[in-house]
Coordinates of C-alpha atoms and ligand atoms in Angstrom, one line a residue:
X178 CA 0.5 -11.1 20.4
X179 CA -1.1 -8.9 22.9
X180 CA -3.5 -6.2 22.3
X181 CA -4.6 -2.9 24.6
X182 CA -7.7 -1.7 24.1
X183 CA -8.9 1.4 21.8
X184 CA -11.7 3.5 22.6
X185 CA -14.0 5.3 20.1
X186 CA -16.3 8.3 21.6
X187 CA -18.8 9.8 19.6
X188 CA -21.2 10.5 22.0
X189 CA -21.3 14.6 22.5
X190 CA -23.1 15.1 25.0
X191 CA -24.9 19.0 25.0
X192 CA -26.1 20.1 28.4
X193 CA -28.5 22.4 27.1
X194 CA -30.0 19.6 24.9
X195 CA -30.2 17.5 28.3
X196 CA -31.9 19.7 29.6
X197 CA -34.4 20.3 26.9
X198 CA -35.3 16.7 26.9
X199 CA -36.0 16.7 30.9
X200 CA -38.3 19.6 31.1
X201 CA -40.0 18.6 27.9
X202 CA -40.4 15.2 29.3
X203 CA -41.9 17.2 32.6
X204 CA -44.6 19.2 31.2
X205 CA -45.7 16.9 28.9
X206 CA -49.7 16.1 29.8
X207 CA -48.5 13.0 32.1
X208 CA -45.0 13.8 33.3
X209 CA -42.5 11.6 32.0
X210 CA -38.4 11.3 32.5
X211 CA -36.7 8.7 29.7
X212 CA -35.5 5.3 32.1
X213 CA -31.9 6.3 30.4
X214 CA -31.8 8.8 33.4
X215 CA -31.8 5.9 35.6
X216 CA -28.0 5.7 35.0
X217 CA -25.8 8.0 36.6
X218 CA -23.3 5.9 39.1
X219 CA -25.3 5.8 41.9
X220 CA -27.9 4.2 39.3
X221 CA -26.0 2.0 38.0
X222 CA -24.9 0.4 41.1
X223 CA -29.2 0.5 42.2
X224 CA -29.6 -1.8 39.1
X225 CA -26.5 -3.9 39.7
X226 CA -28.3 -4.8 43.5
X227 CA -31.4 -5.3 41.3
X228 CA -30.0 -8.0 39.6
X229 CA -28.9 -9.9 42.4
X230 CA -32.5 -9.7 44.3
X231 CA -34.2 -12.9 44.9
X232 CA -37.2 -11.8 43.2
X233 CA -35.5 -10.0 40.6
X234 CA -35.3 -13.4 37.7
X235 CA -33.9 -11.8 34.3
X236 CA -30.4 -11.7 34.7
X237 CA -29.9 -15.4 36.6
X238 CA -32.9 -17.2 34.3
X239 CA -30.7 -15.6 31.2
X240 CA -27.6 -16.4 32.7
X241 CA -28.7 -20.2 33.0
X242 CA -29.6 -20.5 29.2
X243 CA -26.2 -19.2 28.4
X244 CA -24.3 -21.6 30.5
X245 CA -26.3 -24.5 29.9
X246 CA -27.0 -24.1 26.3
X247 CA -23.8 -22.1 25.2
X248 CA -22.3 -24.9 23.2
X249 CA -25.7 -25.3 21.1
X250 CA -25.1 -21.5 20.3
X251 CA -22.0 -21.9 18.9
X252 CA -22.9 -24.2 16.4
X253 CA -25.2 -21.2 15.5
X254 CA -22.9 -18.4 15.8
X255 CA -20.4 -18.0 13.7
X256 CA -16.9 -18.7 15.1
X257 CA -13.8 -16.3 14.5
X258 CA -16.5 -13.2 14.3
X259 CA -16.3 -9.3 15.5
X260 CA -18.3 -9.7 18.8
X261 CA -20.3 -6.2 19.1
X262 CA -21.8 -6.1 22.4
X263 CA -24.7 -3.4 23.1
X264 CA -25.3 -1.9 26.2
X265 CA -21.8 -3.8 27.5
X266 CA -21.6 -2.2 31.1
X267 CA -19.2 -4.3 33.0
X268 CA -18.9 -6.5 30.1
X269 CA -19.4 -9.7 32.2
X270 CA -21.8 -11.3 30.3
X271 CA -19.9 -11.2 26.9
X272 CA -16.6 -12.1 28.2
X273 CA -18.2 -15.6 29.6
X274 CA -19.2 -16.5 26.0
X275 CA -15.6 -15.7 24.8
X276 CA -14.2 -19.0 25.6
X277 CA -17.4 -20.7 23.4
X278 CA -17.9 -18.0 20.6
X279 CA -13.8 -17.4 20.1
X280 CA -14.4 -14.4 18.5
X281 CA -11.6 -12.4 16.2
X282 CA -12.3 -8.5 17.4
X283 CA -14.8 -7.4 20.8
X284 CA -16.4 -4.3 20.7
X285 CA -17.8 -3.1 23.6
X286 CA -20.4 -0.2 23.1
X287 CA -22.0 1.6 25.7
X288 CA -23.2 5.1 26.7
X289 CA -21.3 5.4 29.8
X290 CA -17.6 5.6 28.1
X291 CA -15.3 6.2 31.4
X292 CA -16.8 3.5 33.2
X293 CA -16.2 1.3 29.8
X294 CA -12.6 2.4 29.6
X295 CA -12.0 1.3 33.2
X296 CA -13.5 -2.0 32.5
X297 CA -12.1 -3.0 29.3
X298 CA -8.5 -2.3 30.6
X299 CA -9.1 -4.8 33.4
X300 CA -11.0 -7.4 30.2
X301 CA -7.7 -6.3 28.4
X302 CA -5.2 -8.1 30.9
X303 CA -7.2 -11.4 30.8
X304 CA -7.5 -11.8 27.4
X305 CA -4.3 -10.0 25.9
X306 CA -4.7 -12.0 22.6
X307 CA -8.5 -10.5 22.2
X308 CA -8.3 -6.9 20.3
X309 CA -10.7 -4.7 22.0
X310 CA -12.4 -1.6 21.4
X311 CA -14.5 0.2 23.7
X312 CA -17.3 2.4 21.9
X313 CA -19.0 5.8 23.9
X314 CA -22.0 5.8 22.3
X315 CA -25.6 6.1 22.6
X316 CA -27.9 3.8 20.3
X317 CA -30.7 4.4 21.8
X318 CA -32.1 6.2 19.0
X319 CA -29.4 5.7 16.5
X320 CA -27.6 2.5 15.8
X321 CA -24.5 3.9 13.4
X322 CA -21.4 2.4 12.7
X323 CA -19.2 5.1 13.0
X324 CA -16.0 5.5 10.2
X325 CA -13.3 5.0 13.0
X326 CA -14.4 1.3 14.3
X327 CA -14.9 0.2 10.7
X328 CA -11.0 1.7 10.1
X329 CA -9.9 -0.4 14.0
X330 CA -11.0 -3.2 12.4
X331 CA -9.7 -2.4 8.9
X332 CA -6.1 -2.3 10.9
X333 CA -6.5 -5.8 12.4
X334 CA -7.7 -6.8 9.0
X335 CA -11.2 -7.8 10.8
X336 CA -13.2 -5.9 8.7
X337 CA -14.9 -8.8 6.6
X338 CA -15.3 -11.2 9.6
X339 CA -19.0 -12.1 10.4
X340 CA -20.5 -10.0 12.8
X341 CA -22.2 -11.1 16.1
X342 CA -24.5 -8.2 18.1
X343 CA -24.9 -9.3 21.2
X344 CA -27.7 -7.6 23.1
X345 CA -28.8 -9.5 26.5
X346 CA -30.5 -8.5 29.5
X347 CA -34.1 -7.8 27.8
X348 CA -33.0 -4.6 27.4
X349 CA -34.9 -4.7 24.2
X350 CA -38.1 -4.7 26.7
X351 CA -37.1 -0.8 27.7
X352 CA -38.2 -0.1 24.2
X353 CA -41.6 0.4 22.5
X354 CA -42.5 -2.0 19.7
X355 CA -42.3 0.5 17.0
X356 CA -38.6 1.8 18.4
X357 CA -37.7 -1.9 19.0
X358 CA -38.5 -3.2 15.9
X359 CA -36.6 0.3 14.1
X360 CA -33.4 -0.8 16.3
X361 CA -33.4 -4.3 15.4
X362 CA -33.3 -3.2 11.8
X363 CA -30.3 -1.0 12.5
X364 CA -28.7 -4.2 14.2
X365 CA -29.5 -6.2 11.1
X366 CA -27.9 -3.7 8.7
X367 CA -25.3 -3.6 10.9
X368 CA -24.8 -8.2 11.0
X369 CA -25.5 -7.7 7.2
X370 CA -22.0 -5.1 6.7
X371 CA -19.9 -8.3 7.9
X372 CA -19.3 -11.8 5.6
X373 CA -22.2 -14.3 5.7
X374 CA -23.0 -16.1 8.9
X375 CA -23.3 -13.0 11.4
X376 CA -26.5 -12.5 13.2
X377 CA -27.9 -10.8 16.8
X378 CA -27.9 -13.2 20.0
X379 CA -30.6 -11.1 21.7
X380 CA -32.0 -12.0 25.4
X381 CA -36.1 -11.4 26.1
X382 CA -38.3 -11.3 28.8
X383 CA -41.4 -13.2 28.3
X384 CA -44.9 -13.2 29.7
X385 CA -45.5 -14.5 32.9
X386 CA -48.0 -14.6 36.0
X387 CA -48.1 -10.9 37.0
X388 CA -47.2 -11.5 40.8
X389 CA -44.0 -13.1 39.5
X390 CA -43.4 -9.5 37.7
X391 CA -45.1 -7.5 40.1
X392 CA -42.4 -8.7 43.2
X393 CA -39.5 -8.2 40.7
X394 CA -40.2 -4.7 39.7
X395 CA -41.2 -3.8 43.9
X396 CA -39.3 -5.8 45.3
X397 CA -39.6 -6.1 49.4
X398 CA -36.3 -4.1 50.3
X399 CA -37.3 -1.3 48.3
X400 CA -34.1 -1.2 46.2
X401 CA -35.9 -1.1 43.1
X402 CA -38.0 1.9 44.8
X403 CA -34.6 3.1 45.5
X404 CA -33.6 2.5 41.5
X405 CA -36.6 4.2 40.7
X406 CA -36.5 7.5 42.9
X407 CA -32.7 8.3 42.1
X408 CA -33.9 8.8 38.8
X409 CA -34.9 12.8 40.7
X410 CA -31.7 13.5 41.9
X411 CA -30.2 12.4 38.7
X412 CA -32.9 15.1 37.1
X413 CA -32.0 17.9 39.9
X414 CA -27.9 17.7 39.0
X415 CA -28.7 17.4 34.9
X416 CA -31.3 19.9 35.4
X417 CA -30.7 22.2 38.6
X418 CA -34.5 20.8 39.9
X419 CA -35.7 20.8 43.6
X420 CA -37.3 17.3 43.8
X421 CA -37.5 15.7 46.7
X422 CA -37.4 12.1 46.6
X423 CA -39.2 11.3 50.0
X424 CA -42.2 13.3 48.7
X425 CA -42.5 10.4 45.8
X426 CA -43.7 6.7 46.0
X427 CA -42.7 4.2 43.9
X428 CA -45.6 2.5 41.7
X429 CA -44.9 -0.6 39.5
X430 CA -47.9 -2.0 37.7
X431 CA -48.7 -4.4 35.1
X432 CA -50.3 -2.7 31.9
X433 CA -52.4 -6.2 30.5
X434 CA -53.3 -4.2 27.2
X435 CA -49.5 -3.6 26.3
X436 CA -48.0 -6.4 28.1
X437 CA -45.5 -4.5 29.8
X438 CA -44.4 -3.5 33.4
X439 CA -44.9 0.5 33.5
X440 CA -42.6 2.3 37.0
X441 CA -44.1 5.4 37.7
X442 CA -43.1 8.0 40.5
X443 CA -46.5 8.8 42.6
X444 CA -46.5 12.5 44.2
X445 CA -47.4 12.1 47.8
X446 CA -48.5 15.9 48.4
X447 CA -49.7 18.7 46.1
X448 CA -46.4 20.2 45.4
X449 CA -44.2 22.7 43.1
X450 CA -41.3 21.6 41.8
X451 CA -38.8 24.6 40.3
X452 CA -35.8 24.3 38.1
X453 CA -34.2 27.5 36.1
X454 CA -36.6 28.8 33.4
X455 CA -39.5 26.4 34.4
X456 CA -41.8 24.7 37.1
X457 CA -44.7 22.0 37.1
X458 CA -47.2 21.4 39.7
X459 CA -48.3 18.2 40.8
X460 CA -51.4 17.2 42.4
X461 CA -51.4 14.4 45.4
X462 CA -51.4 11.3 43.7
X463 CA -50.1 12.7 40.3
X464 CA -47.3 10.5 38.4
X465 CA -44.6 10.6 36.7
X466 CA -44.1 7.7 34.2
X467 CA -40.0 6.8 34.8
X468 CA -40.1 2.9 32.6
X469 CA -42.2 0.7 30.4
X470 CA -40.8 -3.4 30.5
X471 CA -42.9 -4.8 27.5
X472 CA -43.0 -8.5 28.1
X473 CA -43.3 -10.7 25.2
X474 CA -44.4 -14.3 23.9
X475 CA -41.8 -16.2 22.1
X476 CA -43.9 -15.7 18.6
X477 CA -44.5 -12.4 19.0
X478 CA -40.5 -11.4 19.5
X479 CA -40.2 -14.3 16.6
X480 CA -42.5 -12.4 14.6
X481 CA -40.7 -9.0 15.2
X482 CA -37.3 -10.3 14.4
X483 CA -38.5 -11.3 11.2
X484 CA -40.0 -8.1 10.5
X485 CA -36.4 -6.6 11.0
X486 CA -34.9 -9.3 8.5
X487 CA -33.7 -11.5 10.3
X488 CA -34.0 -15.4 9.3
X489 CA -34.1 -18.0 10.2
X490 CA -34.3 -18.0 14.3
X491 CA -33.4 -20.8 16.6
X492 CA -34.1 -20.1 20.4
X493 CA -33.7 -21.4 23.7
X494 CA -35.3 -21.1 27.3
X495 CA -35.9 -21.7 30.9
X496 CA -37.9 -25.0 32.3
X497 CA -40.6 -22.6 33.2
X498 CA -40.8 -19.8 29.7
X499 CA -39.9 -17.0 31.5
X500 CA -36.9 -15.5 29.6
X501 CA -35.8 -16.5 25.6
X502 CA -32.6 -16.2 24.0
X503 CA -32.5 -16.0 20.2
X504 CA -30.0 -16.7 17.7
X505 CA -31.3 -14.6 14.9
X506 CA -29.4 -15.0 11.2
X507 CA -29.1 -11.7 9.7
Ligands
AVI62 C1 -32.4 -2.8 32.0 N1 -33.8 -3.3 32.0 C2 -33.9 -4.5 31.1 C3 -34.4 -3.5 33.3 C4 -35.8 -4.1 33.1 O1 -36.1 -5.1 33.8 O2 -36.6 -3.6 32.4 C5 -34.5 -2.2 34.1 C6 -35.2 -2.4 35.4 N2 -36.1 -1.6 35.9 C7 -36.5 -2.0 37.0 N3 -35.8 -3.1 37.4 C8 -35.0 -3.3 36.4

């Protein structure tokens, strides 16, 4: 049997409320845009060169665990499950675990819906027998099942098969530990709606030497720069703003007390920037704070999975402890 791919939106997205979060963001005390402006195409592609910098480690130190450890995982992970995969993008990196996982129903969820739909019709063709639903939706804040996925997989009789969420890429990181620890719970009740068995396979960035973080987040083309600056031409077409990206310098720098990477756009001149119905000035040297990365030990992200509910863990990582992948038992 062969199965085309369904798509869910329930992402609305209000212009006006976009643009109540962006100038909020800018006349806050210090100036700050949310890092989920990063992603507009242009964006996206930015971080897709990002991953494939030399100094840039995340995605191949993850992508290692899963290749050389992804038989060990699924004796963890629960065979024949629905595969919901967070954040899926091009969904590269849960199609390689199909052939190890086998799971029953994939669901792909991911703010970006069109560039979803485009990928999962291509996913579609190699893997007709795999039903496939691709889910428009941002989780940011909210991690809700919505009615119509629970009635897709209601019509393929999936709806008491295990659950897997599947959330690589230390994407976890962009959040702060509070928000972090309040989506992990979401993910949790969301494992715990499934039969028995289902848990989160979640990828984490871990503390290192800070010139090994310092190169990957300013790295020496400048395409992280590059990542980092687009994020004001996103902000002038959501917004109708006049920045200027050469009048900003990129800034990456390791905060020690929160043990995270913080990107922040540095003002180069005392300037005016305008947008309808507002304006902020900036002084020479003034930032904007664009991303936090939080970095964390293996016990502390142990400790906050278990604070979510999840249990018991098993976990697996690089020679040298730089990036962990959890299997986390909901
Ligand atoms: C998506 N996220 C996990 C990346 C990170 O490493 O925090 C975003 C990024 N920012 C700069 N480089 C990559």
């Amino acid at each position: 049997m062969s199965f085309l791919p369904t798509f869910i939106q329930t992402l609305a997205i209000d212009q006006a409320d976009v643009a109540a979060e962006l100038q909020s963001g800018l006349l806050s005390p210090v100036a700050r845009l949310s890092p989920k402006f990063f992603y507009d195409p242009l964006g996206s592609q930015l971080f897709t060169a990002i991953t494939q910098l030399a100094e840039y480690y995340p995605t191949r130190t993850e992508a290692r665990i899963f290749a050389r450890h992804g038989m060990d995982i699924a004796q963890h992970a629960p065979a024949q499950a629905v595969l919901i995969d967070l954040g899926a993008g091009c969904c590269t990196k849960a199609a390689r675990l199909f052939p190890t996982l086998r799971p029953r129903a994939y669901v792909a969820v991911d703010i970006s819906a069109d560039f979803l739909r485009d990928t999962l019709q291509g996913l579609a063709r190699q893997h007709p027998a795999l039903p496939m639903c691709g889910l428009g939706m941002d989780f940011s804040n909210d991690l809700v099942w919505p009615a119509s996925a629970q009635d897709w997989l209601q019509s393929l009789g999936a709806q008491n098969q295990p659950r897997i969420v599947f959330y690589p890429g230390s994407s976890i990181g962009n959040f702060q530990p509070d928000q972090a620890l309040a989506l992990l719970r979401q993910a949790h009740a969301l494992c715990r709606q499934g039969a028995d068995g289902g848990g989160l396979l979640i990828g984490v960035d871990l503390v290192k030497p800070e010139s090994v973080l310092q190169a990957a987040y300013d790295d020496a083309l400048g395409v992280t720069a590059a990542f980092n600056r687009n994020i004001l031409l996103h902000t002038n077409a959501l917004l109708g703003s006049d920045f200027n990206p050469r009048l900003w310098d990129h800034v990456a720098c390791f905060n020690g007390l929160h043990s995270r990477i913080e990107m922040h756009l540095q003002s180069r001149i005392r300037q005016q920037v305008r947008w309808p119905g507002g304006r902020r000035h900036f002084e020479a040297g003034e930032r904007i704070h664009t991303e936090n990365s939080y970095k964390w030990t293996l016990t502390g992200f142990a400790d906050l999975l278990r604070l979510a509910g999840f249990d018991p863990l098993v976990h697996w990582t690089d020679e040298a402890d730089w990036f962990g992948v959890f299997w986390a038992r909901a």
